[in-house]
Short mmCIF file of N, CA, C and O in Angstrom, two decimals:
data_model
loop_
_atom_site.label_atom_id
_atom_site.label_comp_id
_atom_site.label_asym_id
_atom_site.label_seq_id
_atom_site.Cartn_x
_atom_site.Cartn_y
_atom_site.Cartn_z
N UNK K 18 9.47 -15.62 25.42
CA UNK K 18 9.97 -16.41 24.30
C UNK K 18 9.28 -17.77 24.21
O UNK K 18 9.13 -18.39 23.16
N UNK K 19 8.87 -18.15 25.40
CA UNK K 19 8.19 -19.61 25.60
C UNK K 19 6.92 -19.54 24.57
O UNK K 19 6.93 -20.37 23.67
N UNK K 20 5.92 -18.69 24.63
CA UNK K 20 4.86 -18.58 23.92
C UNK K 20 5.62 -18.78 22.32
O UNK K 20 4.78 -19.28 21.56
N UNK K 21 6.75 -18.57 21.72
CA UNK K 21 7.03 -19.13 20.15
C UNK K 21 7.34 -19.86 19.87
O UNK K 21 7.43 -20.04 18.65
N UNK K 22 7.78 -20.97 20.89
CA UNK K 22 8.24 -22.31 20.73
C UNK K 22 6.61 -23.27 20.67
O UNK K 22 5.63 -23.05 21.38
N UNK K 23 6.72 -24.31 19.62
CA UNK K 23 5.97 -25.27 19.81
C UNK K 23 6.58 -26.63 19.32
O UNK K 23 7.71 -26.84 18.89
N UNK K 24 5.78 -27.29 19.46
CA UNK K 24 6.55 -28.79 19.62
C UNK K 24 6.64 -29.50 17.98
O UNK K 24 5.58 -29.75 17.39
N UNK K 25 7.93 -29.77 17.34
CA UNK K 25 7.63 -29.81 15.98
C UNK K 25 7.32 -30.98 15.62
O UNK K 25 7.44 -31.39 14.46
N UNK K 26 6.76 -31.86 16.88
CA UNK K 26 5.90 -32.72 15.96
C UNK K 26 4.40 -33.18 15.69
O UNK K 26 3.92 -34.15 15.10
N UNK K 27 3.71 -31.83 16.51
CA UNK K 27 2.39 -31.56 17.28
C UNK K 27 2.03 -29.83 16.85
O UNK K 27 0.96 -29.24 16.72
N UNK K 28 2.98 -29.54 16.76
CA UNK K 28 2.32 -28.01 16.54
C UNK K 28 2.06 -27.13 17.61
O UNK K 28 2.30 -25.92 17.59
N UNK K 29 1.50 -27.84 18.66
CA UNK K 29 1.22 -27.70 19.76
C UNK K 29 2.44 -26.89 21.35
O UNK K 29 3.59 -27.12 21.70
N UNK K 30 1.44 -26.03 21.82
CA UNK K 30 2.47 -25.32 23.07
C UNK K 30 2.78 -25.93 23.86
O UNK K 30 1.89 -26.57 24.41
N UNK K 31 4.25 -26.11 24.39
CA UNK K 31 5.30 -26.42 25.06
C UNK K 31 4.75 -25.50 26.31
O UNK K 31 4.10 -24.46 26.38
N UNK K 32 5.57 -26.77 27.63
CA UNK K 32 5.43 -26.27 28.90
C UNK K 32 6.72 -25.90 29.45
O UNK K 32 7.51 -26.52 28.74
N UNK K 33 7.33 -25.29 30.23
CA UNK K 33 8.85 -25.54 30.71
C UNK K 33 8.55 -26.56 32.69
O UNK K 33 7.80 -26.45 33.66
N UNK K 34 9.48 -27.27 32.31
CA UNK K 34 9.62 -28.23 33.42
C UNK K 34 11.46 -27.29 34.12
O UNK K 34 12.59 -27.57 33.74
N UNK K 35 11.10 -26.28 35.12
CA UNK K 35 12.68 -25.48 35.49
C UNK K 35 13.46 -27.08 36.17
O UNK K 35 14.52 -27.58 35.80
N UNK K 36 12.67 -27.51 37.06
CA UNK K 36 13.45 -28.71 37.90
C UNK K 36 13.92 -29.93 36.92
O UNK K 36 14.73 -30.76 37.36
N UNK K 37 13.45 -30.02 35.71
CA UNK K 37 14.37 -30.75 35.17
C UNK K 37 14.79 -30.35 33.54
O UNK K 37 15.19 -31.08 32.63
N UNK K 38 14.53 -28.86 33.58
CA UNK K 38 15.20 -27.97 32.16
C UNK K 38 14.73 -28.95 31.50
O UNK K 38 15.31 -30.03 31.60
N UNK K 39 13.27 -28.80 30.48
CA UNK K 39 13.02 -29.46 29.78
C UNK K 39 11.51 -28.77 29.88
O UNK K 39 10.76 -28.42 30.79
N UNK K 40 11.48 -28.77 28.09
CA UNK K 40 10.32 -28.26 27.47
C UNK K 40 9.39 -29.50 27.39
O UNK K 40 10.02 -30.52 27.12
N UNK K 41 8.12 -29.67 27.55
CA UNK K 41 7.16 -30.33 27.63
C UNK K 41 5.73 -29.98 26.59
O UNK K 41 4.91 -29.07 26.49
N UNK K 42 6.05 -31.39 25.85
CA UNK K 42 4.37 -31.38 25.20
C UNK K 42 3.68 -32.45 25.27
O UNK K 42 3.90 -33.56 24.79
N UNK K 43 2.69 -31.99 26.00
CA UNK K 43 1.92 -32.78 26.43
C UNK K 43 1.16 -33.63 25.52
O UNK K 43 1.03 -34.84 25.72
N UNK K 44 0.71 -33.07 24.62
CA UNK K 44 0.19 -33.91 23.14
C UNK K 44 1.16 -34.56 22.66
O UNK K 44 0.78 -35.73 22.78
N UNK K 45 2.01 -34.58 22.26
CA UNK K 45 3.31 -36.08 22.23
C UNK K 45 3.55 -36.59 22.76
O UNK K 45 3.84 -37.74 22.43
N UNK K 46 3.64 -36.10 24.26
CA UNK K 46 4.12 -37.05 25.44
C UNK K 46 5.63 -36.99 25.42
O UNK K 46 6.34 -37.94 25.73
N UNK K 47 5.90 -36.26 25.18
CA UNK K 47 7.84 -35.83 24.80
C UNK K 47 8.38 -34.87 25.40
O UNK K 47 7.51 -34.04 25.65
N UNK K 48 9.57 -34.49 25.83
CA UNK K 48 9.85 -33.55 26.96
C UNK K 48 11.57 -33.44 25.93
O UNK K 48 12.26 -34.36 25.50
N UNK K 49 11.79 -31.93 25.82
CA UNK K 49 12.49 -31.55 24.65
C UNK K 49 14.19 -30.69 25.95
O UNK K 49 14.31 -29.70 26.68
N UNK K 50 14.79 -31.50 25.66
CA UNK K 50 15.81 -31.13 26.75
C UNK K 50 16.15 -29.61 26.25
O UNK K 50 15.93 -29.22 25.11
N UNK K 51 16.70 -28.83 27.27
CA UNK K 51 17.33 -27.36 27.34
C UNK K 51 18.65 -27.47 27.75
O UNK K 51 18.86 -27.84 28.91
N UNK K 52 19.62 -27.21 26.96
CA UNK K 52 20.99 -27.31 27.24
C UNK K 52 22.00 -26.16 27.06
O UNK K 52 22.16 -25.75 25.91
N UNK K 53 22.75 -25.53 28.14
CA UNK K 53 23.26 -24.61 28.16
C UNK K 53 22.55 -23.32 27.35
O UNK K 53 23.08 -22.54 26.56
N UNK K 54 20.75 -23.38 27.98
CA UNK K 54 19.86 -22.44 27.88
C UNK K 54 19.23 -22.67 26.00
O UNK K 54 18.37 -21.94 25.50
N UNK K 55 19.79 -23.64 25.39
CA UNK K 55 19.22 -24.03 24.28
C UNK K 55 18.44 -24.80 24.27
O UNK K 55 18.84 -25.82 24.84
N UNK K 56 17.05 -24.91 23.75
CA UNK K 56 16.30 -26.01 23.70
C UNK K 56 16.50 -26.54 22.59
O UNK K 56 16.57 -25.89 21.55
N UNK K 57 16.59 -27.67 22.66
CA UNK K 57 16.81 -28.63 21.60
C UNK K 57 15.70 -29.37 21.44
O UNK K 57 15.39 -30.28 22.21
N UNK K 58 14.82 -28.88 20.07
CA UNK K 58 13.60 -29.25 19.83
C UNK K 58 14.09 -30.11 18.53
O UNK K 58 14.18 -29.48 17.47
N UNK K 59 14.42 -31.54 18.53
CA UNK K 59 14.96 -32.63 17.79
C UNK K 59 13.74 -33.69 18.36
O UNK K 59 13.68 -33.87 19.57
N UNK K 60 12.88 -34.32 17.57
CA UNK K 60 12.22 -35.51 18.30
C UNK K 60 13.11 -36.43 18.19
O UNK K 60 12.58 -37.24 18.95
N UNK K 61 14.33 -37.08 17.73
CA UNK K 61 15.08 -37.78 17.95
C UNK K 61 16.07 -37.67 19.70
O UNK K 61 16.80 -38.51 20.22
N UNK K 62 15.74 -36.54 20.11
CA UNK K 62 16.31 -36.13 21.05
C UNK K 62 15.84 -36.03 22.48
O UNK K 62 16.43 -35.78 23.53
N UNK K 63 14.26 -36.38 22.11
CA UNK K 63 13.16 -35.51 22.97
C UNK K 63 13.27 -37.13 24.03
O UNK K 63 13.76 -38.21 23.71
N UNK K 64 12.71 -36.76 25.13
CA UNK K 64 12.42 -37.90 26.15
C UNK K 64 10.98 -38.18 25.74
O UNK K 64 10.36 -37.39 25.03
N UNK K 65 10.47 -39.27 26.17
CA UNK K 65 8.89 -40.36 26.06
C UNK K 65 8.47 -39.59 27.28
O UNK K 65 9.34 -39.47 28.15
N UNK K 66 7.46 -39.13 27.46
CA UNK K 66 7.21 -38.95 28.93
C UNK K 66 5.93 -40.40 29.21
O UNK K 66 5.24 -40.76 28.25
N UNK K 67 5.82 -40.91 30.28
CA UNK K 67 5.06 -42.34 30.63
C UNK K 67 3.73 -41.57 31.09
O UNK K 67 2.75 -42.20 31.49
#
């Protein structure tokens, strides 16, 4: 399922981070939380990654 997710503000493929449930794109620099197995692909929602 991972391969149909991409990052909606890049277009671009998402990584999964299991140790901290969270989808990762690396071209935004944003990390898209997974909650009770939902990813919540909201850039209002997403973490900055540094």
């Amino acid at each position: 399922m991972l391969e149909a997710l991409v990052c909606p503000q890049t277009r671009t493929v998402l990584s999964y981070n299991a140790k901290r449930q969270e989808l990762v794109s690396r071209a935004a620099r944003l990390a898209y939380p997974i909650r009770d197995g939902i990813p919540i692909l909201v850039i209002d929602e997403a973490r900055v990654l540094e």
